[in-house]
mmCIF file of N, CA and C in Angstrom:
data_model
loop_
_atom_site.group_PDB
_atom_site.id
_atom_site.type_symbol
_atom_site.label_atom_id
_atom_site.label_comp_id
_atom_site.label_asym_id
_atom_site.label_seq_id
_atom_site.Cartn_x
_atom_site.Cartn_y
_atom_site.Cartn_z
ATOM 1 N N UNK A 1 -225.344 -169.918 66.112
ATOM 2 C CA UNK A 1 -225.800 -168.747 65.641
ATOM 3 C C UNK A 1 -225.318 -167.248 65.462
ATOM 4 N N UNK A 2 -225.282 -166.959 64.364
ATOM 5 C CA UNK A 2 -224.461 -165.732 64.435
ATOM 6 C C UNK A 2 -225.212 -164.227 64.898
ATOM 7 N N UNK A 3 -224.515 -163.487 65.371
ATOM 8 C CA UNK A 3 -225.207 -162.287 66.035
ATOM 9 C C UNK A 3 -224.420 -161.205 64.932
ATOM 10 N N UNK A 4 -225.596 -160.224 64.682
ATOM 11 C CA UNK A 4 -224.955 -159.260 63.809
ATOM 12 C C UNK A 4 -224.399 -157.842 64.339
ATOM 13 N N UNK A 5 -223.591 -156.962 63.548
ATOM 14 C CA UNK A 5 -223.333 -155.982 64.255
ATOM 15 C C UNK A 5 -224.354 -154.854 64.511
ATOM 16 N N UNK A 6 -223.690 -154.332 65.687
ATOM 17 C CA UNK A 6 -224.942 -153.215 66.364
ATOM 18 C C UNK A 6 -225.820 -153.789 67.256
ATOM 19 N N UNK A 7 -225.853 -154.964 67.486
ATOM 20 C CA UNK A 7 -226.910 -155.723 68.194
ATOM 21 C C UNK A 7 -226.250 -155.850 69.777
ATOM 22 N N UNK A 8 -227.021 -155.317 70.772
ATOM 23 C CA UNK A 8 -226.763 -155.470 72.323
ATOM 24 C C UNK A 8 -226.305 -156.648 72.785
ATOM 25 N N UNK A 9 -225.324 -156.472 73.376
ATOM 26 C CA UNK A 9 -224.519 -157.705 73.825
ATOM 27 C C UNK A 9 -223.777 -157.596 75.099
ATOM 28 N N UNK A 10 -223.398 -158.669 75.613
ATOM 29 C CA UNK A 10 -222.835 -158.698 76.977
ATOM 30 C C UNK A 10 -221.331 -159.273 76.641
ATOM 31 N N UNK A 11 -220.158 -158.895 77.180
ATOM 32 C CA UNK A 11 -218.840 -159.627 77.288
ATOM 33 C C UNK A 11 -218.393 -159.833 78.530
ATOM 34 N N UNK A 12 -217.392 -160.640 78.697
ATOM 35 C CA UNK A 12 -216.613 -161.126 79.843
ATOM 36 C C UNK A 12 -215.256 -160.973 79.429
ATOM 37 N N UNK A 13 -214.449 -160.592 80.678
ATOM 38 C CA UNK A 13 -212.919 -160.664 80.443
ATOM 39 C C UNK A 13 -212.450 -160.765 81.890
ATOM 40 N N UNK A 14 -211.254 -161.161 81.841
ATOM 41 C CA UNK A 14 -210.382 -161.265 83.271
ATOM 42 C C UNK A 14 -209.539 -160.143 82.949
ATOM 43 N N UNK A 15 -209.700 -159.407 84.415
ATOM 44 C CA UNK A 15 -208.822 -158.263 84.227
ATOM 45 C C UNK A 15 -207.720 -158.377 84.907
ATOM 46 N N UNK A 16 -207.737 -159.256 86.166
ATOM 47 C CA UNK A 16 -206.398 -159.914 86.926
ATOM 48 C C UNK A 16 -206.614 -161.012 87.431
ATOM 49 N N UNK A 17 -205.722 -161.993 87.122
ATOM 50 C CA UNK A 17 -205.487 -163.204 87.633
ATOM 51 C C UNK A 17 -205.204 -162.897 89.461
ATOM 52 N N UNK A 18 -205.632 -164.035 89.812
ATOM 53 C CA UNK A 18 -205.405 -164.010 91.471
ATOM 54 C C UNK A 18 -203.975 -163.953 91.875
ATOM 55 N N UNK A 19 -202.951 -164.086 91.079
ATOM 56 C CA UNK A 19 -201.772 -164.020 91.581
ATOM 57 C C UNK A 19 -200.997 -162.601 91.210
ATOM 58 N N UNK A 20 -202.017 -161.789 90.394
ATOM 59 C CA UNK A 20 -201.588 -160.514 89.889
ATOM 60 C C UNK A 20 -202.436 -159.535 90.951
ATOM 61 N N UNK A 21 -203.156 -160.163 91.814
ATOM 62 C CA UNK A 21 -204.183 -159.005 92.594
ATOM 63 C C UNK A 21 -203.256 -158.571 93.816
ATOM 64 N N UNK A 22 -203.611 -157.312 94.603
ATOM 65 C CA UNK A 22 -202.467 -156.843 95.338
ATOM 66 C C UNK A 22 -203.042 -157.517 96.609
ATOM 67 N N UNK A 23 -201.882 -157.290 97.629
ATOM 68 C CA UNK A 23 -201.872 -158.216 98.760
ATOM 69 C C UNK A 23 -202.496 -157.175 100.024
ATOM 70 N N UNK A 24 -203.249 -156.497 99.524
ATOM 71 C CA UNK A 24 -204.125 -155.615 100.669
ATOM 72 C C UNK A 24 -205.361 -155.805 100.510
ATOM 73 N N UNK A 25 -205.620 -157.168 99.994
ATOM 74 C CA UNK A 25 -207.023 -157.427 99.994
ATOM 75 C C UNK A 25 -207.442 -158.814 100.808
ATOM 76 N N UNK A 26 -208.941 -158.643 101.395
ATOM 77 C CA UNK A 26 -208.778 -159.976 102.033
ATOM 78 C C UNK A 26 -208.414 -161.255 101.410
ATOM 79 N N UNK A 27 -208.066 -162.321 102.302
ATOM 80 C CA UNK A 27 -207.554 -163.666 101.605
ATOM 81 C C UNK A 27 -208.591 -164.110 100.858
ATOM 82 N N UNK A 28 -209.705 -164.141 100.906
ATOM 83 C CA UNK A 28 -211.145 -164.950 100.121
ATOM 84 C C UNK A 28 -211.053 -164.158 99.019
ATOM 85 N N UNK A 29 -210.889 -162.745 98.923
ATOM 86 C CA UNK A 29 -210.995 -162.053 97.575
ATOM 87 C C UNK A 29 -209.504 -162.170 96.447
ATOM 88 N N UNK A 30 -208.530 -162.279 97.504
ATOM 89 C CA UNK A 30 -207.171 -162.481 96.858
ATOM 90 C C UNK A 30 -207.350 -163.799 95.948
ATOM 91 N N UNK A 31 -208.017 -164.676 96.347
ATOM 92 C CA UNK A 31 -207.748 -166.034 95.776
ATOM 93 C C UNK A 31 -208.558 -166.137 94.390
ATOM 94 N N UNK A 32 -209.484 -165.074 94.120
ATOM 95 C CA UNK A 32 -210.242 -165.171 92.791
ATOM 96 C C UNK A 32 -209.822 -164.027 91.453
ATOM 97 N N UNK A 33 -210.096 -164.269 90.677
ATOM 98 C CA UNK A 33 -209.547 -163.147 89.740
ATOM 99 C C UNK A 33 -210.741 -162.039 89.621
ATOM 100 N N UNK A 34 -210.243 -160.984 89.406
ATOM 101 C CA UNK A 34 -211.070 -159.915 88.873
ATOM 102 C C UNK A 34 -211.455 -160.042 87.663
ATOM 103 N N UNK A 35 -212.760 -159.876 87.573
ATOM 104 C CA UNK A 35 -213.548 -160.052 86.295
ATOM 105 C C UNK A 35 -214.425 -159.046 85.869
ATOM 106 N N UNK A 36 -214.617 -158.848 84.231
ATOM 107 C CA UNK A 36 -215.311 -157.792 83.928
ATOM 108 C C UNK A 36 -216.621 -158.565 83.337
ATOM 109 N N UNK A 37 -217.653 -157.901 83.498
ATOM 110 C CA UNK A 37 -218.984 -158.057 82.544
ATOM 111 C C UNK A 37 -219.422 -156.610 82.009
ATOM 112 N N UNK A 38 -219.753 -156.833 80.779
ATOM 113 C CA UNK A 38 -219.964 -155.116 80.190
ATOM 114 C C UNK A 38 -220.851 -155.548 78.986
ATOM 115 N N UNK A 39 -221.636 -154.412 79.210
ATOM 116 C CA UNK A 39 -223.046 -154.517 77.780
ATOM 117 C C UNK A 39 -222.496 -153.175 77.026
ATOM 118 N N UNK A 40 -222.882 -153.414 75.506
ATOM 119 C CA UNK A 40 -222.590 -152.444 74.663
ATOM 120 C C UNK A 40 -223.029 -153.075 73.145
ATOM 121 N N UNK A 41 -222.734 -152.364 72.158
ATOM 122 C CA UNK A 41 -223.210 -152.777 70.746
ATOM 123 C C UNK A 41 -221.924 -153.555 69.994
ATOM 124 N N UNK A 42 -222.128 -154.684 69.445
ATOM 125 C CA UNK A 42 -221.384 -155.581 68.759
ATOM 126 C C UNK A 42 -220.620 -154.665 67.678
ATOM 127 N N UNK A 43 -219.370 -154.744 67.491
ATOM 128 C CA UNK A 43 -218.617 -153.789 66.509
ATOM 129 C C UNK A 43 -218.352 -154.609 65.362
ATOM 130 N N UNK A 44 -218.178 -156.235 65.536
ATOM 131 C CA UNK A 44 -217.875 -157.227 64.617
ATOM 132 C C UNK A 44 -219.180 -157.163 63.514
ATOM 133 N N UNK A 45 -218.926 -157.568 62.140
ATOM 134 C CA UNK A 45 -219.956 -157.887 61.202
ATOM 135 C C UNK A 45 -221.179 -158.846 61.661
ATOM 136 N N UNK A 46 -220.417 -159.998 62.284
ATOM 137 C CA UNK A 46 -220.941 -161.065 62.973
ATOM 138 C C UNK A 46 -220.145 -161.531 63.873
ATOM 139 N N UNK A 47 -220.833 -162.256 64.863
ATOM 140 C CA UNK A 47 -220.053 -163.048 65.933
ATOM 141 C C UNK A 47 -220.872 -164.188 66.617
ATOM 142 N N UNK A 48 -220.343 -165.084 67.031
ATOM 143 C CA UNK A 48 -221.062 -166.325 68.040
ATOM 144 C C UNK A 48 -220.515 -166.145 69.278
ATOM 145 N N UNK A 49 -221.572 -166.540 70.020
ATOM 146 C CA UNK A 49 -221.128 -166.766 71.506
ATOM 147 C C UNK A 49 -220.039 -167.370 71.743
ATOM 148 N N UNK A 50 -219.143 -167.055 72.616
ATOM 149 C CA UNK A 50 -217.662 -167.431 72.945
ATOM 150 C C UNK A 50 -216.373 -166.648 72.164
ATOM 151 N N UNK A 51 -216.888 -166.008 71.052
ATOM 152 C CA UNK A 51 -215.735 -165.407 70.350
ATOM 153 C C UNK A 51 -215.531 -164.225 71.139
ATOM 154 N N UNK A 52 -213.903 -163.830 71.053
ATOM 155 C CA UNK A 52 -213.282 -162.716 71.246
ATOM 156 C C UNK A 52 -213.970 -161.515 70.413
ATOM 157 N N UNK A 53 -214.649 -160.295 70.886
ATOM 158 C CA UNK A 53 -215.171 -159.403 70.108
ATOM 159 C C UNK A 53 -214.934 -157.947 70.862
ATOM 160 N N UNK A 54 -215.074 -157.157 69.837
ATOM 161 C CA UNK A 54 -215.412 -155.388 70.514
ATOM 162 C C UNK A 54 -216.475 -154.838 70.431
ATOM 163 N N UNK A 55 -216.964 -154.269 71.554
ATOM 164 C CA UNK A 55 -218.221 -153.653 71.798
ATOM 165 C C UNK A 55 -217.900 -152.085 71.837
ATOM 166 N N UNK A 56 -218.832 -151.369 71.626
ATOM 167 C CA UNK A 56 -219.173 -149.975 71.946
ATOM 168 C C UNK A 56 -220.163 -149.581 73.166
ATOM 169 N N UNK A 57 -219.631 -149.194 74.280
ATOM 170 C CA UNK A 57 -220.559 -149.080 75.464
ATOM 171 C C UNK A 57 -221.299 -147.783 74.938
ATOM 172 N N UNK A 58 -222.304 -147.460 76.229
ATOM 173 C CA UNK A 58 -223.129 -146.511 75.963
ATOM 174 C C UNK A 58 -222.523 -145.271 75.870
ATOM 175 N N UNK A 59 -221.209 -145.162 76.947
ATOM 176 C CA UNK A 59 -220.438 -143.944 76.931
ATOM 177 C C UNK A 59 -219.564 -143.799 75.954
ATOM 178 N N UNK A 60 -219.259 -144.687 74.777
ATOM 179 C CA UNK A 60 -218.621 -144.581 73.669
ATOM 180 C C UNK A 60 -217.407 -145.362 73.533
ATOM 181 N N UNK A 61 -217.170 -145.899 74.788
ATOM 182 C CA UNK A 61 -215.710 -146.800 74.685
ATOM 183 C C UNK A 61 -215.732 -147.826 74.285
ATOM 184 N N UNK A 62 -214.665 -148.237 73.714
ATOM 185 C CA UNK A 62 -214.498 -149.547 72.809
ATOM 186 C C UNK A 62 -213.921 -150.436 73.643
ATOM 187 N N UNK A 63 -214.256 -151.692 73.911
ATOM 188 C CA UNK A 63 -213.802 -152.901 75.000
ATOM 189 C C UNK A 63 -213.789 -154.025 74.242
ATOM 190 N N UNK A 64 -213.076 -154.914 74.765
ATOM 191 C CA UNK A 64 -212.854 -156.219 74.203
ATOM 192 C C UNK A 64 -213.044 -157.229 75.113
ATOM 193 N N UNK A 65 -213.605 -158.392 74.674
ATOM 194 C CA UNK A 65 -213.994 -159.474 75.619
ATOM 195 C C UNK A 65 -214.520 -160.715 74.765
ATOM 196 N N UNK A 66 -215.053 -161.700 75.688
ATOM 197 C CA UNK A 66 -215.729 -162.905 75.193
ATOM 198 C C UNK A 66 -216.932 -162.787 75.153
ATOM 199 N N UNK A 67 -217.761 -162.932 74.131
ATOM 200 C CA UNK A 67 -219.219 -162.590 73.906
ATOM 201 C C UNK A 67 -219.963 -163.770 74.532
ATOM 202 N N UNK A 68 -220.683 -163.290 75.444
ATOM 203 C CA UNK A 68 -221.575 -164.138 76.414
ATOM 204 C C UNK A 68 -223.067 -164.161 76.381
ATOM 205 N N UNK A 69 -223.626 -163.234 75.949
ATOM 206 C CA UNK A 69 -225.083 -162.958 75.743
ATOM 207 C C UNK A 69 -225.425 -161.909 74.534
ATOM 208 N N UNK A 70 -226.340 -162.406 73.786
ATOM 209 C CA UNK A 70 -227.346 -161.482 73.150
ATOM 210 C C UNK A 70 -228.179 -160.737 73.677
ATOM 211 N N UNK A 71 -228.701 -159.533 73.378
ATOM 212 C CA UNK A 71 -229.833 -158.827 73.903
ATOM 213 C C UNK A 71 -229.963 -159.304 75.689
ATOM 214 N N UNK A 72 -229.019 -158.760 76.305
ATOM 215 C CA UNK A 72 -228.964 -159.011 77.880
ATOM 216 C C UNK A 72 -229.971 -158.071 78.388
ATOM 217 N N UNK A 73 -230.146 -158.166 79.484
ATOM 218 C CA UNK A 73 -231.342 -157.341 80.381
ATOM 219 C C UNK A 73 -230.484 -156.988 81.575
ATOM 220 N N UNK A 74 -231.060 -155.886 82.268
ATOM 221 C CA UNK A 74 -230.361 -155.426 83.312
ATOM 222 C C UNK A 74 -230.936 -156.277 84.537
ATOM 223 N N UNK A 75 -230.060 -157.052 85.357
ATOM 224 C CA UNK A 75 -230.558 -157.648 86.278
ATOM 225 C C UNK A 75 -230.425 -157.261 87.653
ATOM 226 N N UNK A 76 -229.845 -156.188 88.019
ATOM 227 C CA UNK A 76 -229.785 -155.679 89.398
ATOM 228 C C UNK A 76 -230.932 -155.059 89.685
ATOM 229 N N UNK A 77 -230.800 -154.772 91.234
ATOM 230 C CA UNK A 77 -232.032 -153.889 91.576
ATOM 231 C C UNK A 77 -231.581 -152.981 92.834
ATOM 232 N N UNK A 78 -232.658 -152.474 93.610
ATOM 233 C CA UNK A 78 -232.154 -151.703 94.814
ATOM 234 C C UNK A 78 -232.780 -152.389 95.744
ATOM 235 N N UNK A 79 -232.882 -153.737 95.828
ATOM 236 C CA UNK A 79 -233.286 -154.741 96.800
ATOM 237 C C UNK A 79 -235.007 -154.591 97.042
ATOM 238 N N UNK A 80 -235.336 -154.936 98.062
ATOM 239 C CA UNK A 80 -237.158 -155.016 98.554
ATOM 240 C C UNK A 80 -237.256 -153.621 99.058
ATOM 241 N N UNK A 81 -236.501 -152.623 99.337
ATOM 242 C CA UNK A 81 -237.012 -151.164 99.850
ATOM 243 C C UNK A 81 -237.539 -150.111 98.925
ATOM 244 N N UNK A 82 -238.437 -149.578 98.955
ATOM 245 C CA UNK A 82 -238.983 -148.584 98.214
ATOM 246 C C UNK A 82 -238.099 -147.613 98.188
ATOM 247 N N UNK A 83 -237.739 -146.817 97.155
ATOM 248 C CA UNK A 83 -236.782 -145.618 97.219
ATOM 249 C C UNK A 83 -237.562 -144.714 96.231
ATOM 250 N N UNK A 84 -238.394 -143.752 97.036
ATOM 251 C CA UNK A 84 -239.276 -142.796 96.126
ATOM 252 C C UNK A 84 -238.688 -142.023 95.225
ATOM 253 N N UNK A 85 -237.262 -141.611 95.549
ATOM 254 C CA UNK A 85 -236.207 -140.690 94.485
ATOM 255 C C UNK A 85 -236.549 -141.327 93.359
ATOM 256 N N UNK A 86 -236.279 -142.564 93.203
ATOM 257 C CA UNK A 86 -235.735 -143.158 92.084
ATOM 258 C C UNK A 86 -237.173 -142.941 90.970
ATOM 259 N N UNK A 87 -238.553 -142.714 91.411
ATOM 260 C CA UNK A 87 -239.657 -142.414 90.665
ATOM 261 C C UNK A 87 -239.557 -141.279 89.750
ATOM 262 N N UNK A 88 -238.580 -140.122 90.651
ATOM 263 C CA UNK A 88 -238.726 -138.890 89.645
ATOM 264 C C UNK A 88 -237.311 -138.514 89.262
ATOM 265 N N UNK A 89 -236.515 -139.629 89.364
ATOM 266 C CA UNK A 89 -235.044 -138.949 88.968
ATOM 267 C C UNK A 89 -235.045 -138.620 87.714
ATOM 268 N N UNK A 90 -235.793 -139.374 86.638
ATOM 269 C CA UNK A 90 -235.592 -138.991 85.242
ATOM 270 C C UNK A 90 -236.289 -137.810 84.866
ATOM 271 N N UNK A 91 -237.321 -137.442 85.571
ATOM 272 C CA UNK A 91 -238.178 -136.108 85.312
ATOM 273 C C UNK A 91 -237.133 -135.264 85.769
ATOM 274 N N UNK A 92 -236.569 -135.367 87.044
ATOM 275 C CA UNK A 92 -235.663 -134.171 87.693
ATOM 276 C C UNK A 92 -234.710 -133.687 86.740
ATOM 277 N N UNK A 93 -233.934 -134.849 86.099
ATOM 278 C CA UNK A 93 -232.647 -134.496 85.213
ATOM 279 C C UNK A 93 -233.185 -133.878 83.996
ATOM 280 N N UNK A 94 -234.292 -134.352 83.363
ATOM 281 C CA UNK A 94 -234.862 -133.645 82.346
ATOM 282 C C UNK A 94 -235.263 -132.064 82.382
ATOM 283 N N UNK A 95 -235.735 -131.885 83.711
ATOM 284 C CA UNK A 95 -235.886 -130.503 84.142
ATOM 285 C C UNK A 95 -234.860 -129.760 84.146
ATOM 286 N N UNK A 96 -233.821 -130.283 84.836
ATOM 287 C CA UNK A 96 -232.214 -129.557 85.138
ATOM 288 C C UNK A 96 -231.908 -129.380 83.525
ATOM 289 N N UNK A 97 -231.690 -130.228 82.609
ATOM 290 C CA UNK A 97 -231.215 -130.180 81.763
ATOM 291 C C UNK A 97 -231.852 -128.999 80.631
ATOM 292 N N UNK A 98 -233.323 -128.898 80.807
ATOM 293 C CA UNK A 98 -234.135 -127.816 79.780
ATOM 294 C C UNK A 98 -233.683 -126.551 80.513
ATOM 295 N N UNK A 99 -233.358 -126.313 82.014
ATOM 296 C CA UNK A 99 -233.094 -125.250 82.510
ATOM 297 C C UNK A 99 -231.919 -124.600 81.761
ATOM 298 N N UNK A 100 -230.818 -125.444 81.811
ATOM 299 C CA UNK A 100 -229.583 -125.301 81.498
ATOM 300 C C UNK A 100 -229.338 -124.867 79.758
ATOM 301 N N UNK A 101 -230.388 -125.431 79.019
ATOM 302 C CA UNK A 101 -230.637 -124.937 77.584
ATOM 303 C C UNK A 101 -231.316 -123.390 77.418
ATOM 304 N N UNK A 102 -231.834 -123.042 78.610
ATOM 305 C CA UNK A 102 -232.952 -121.482 78.282
ATOM 306 C C UNK A 102 -231.767 -120.583 78.304
#
């Protein structure tokens, strides 16, 4: 299935192979590659999963990697603990930005 340009996607790449990692790491960490997973907008006209592609991240960086997901979701969380500050962080930031523009 072809994925079109500007689709939200996730890529994967190996940054460092195990033999390229520093000796200052714990042994179990040194044994595995340093890998990257990154989300962004597909820059190719069309691509398929498994192809090498370039994406543009939300911060504007252009990064290359292997296309692994179309329309990925954010799967991380903050655990089972309720964090009240997260409820208002967006509102607080908007209020700060409004003050800066006055």
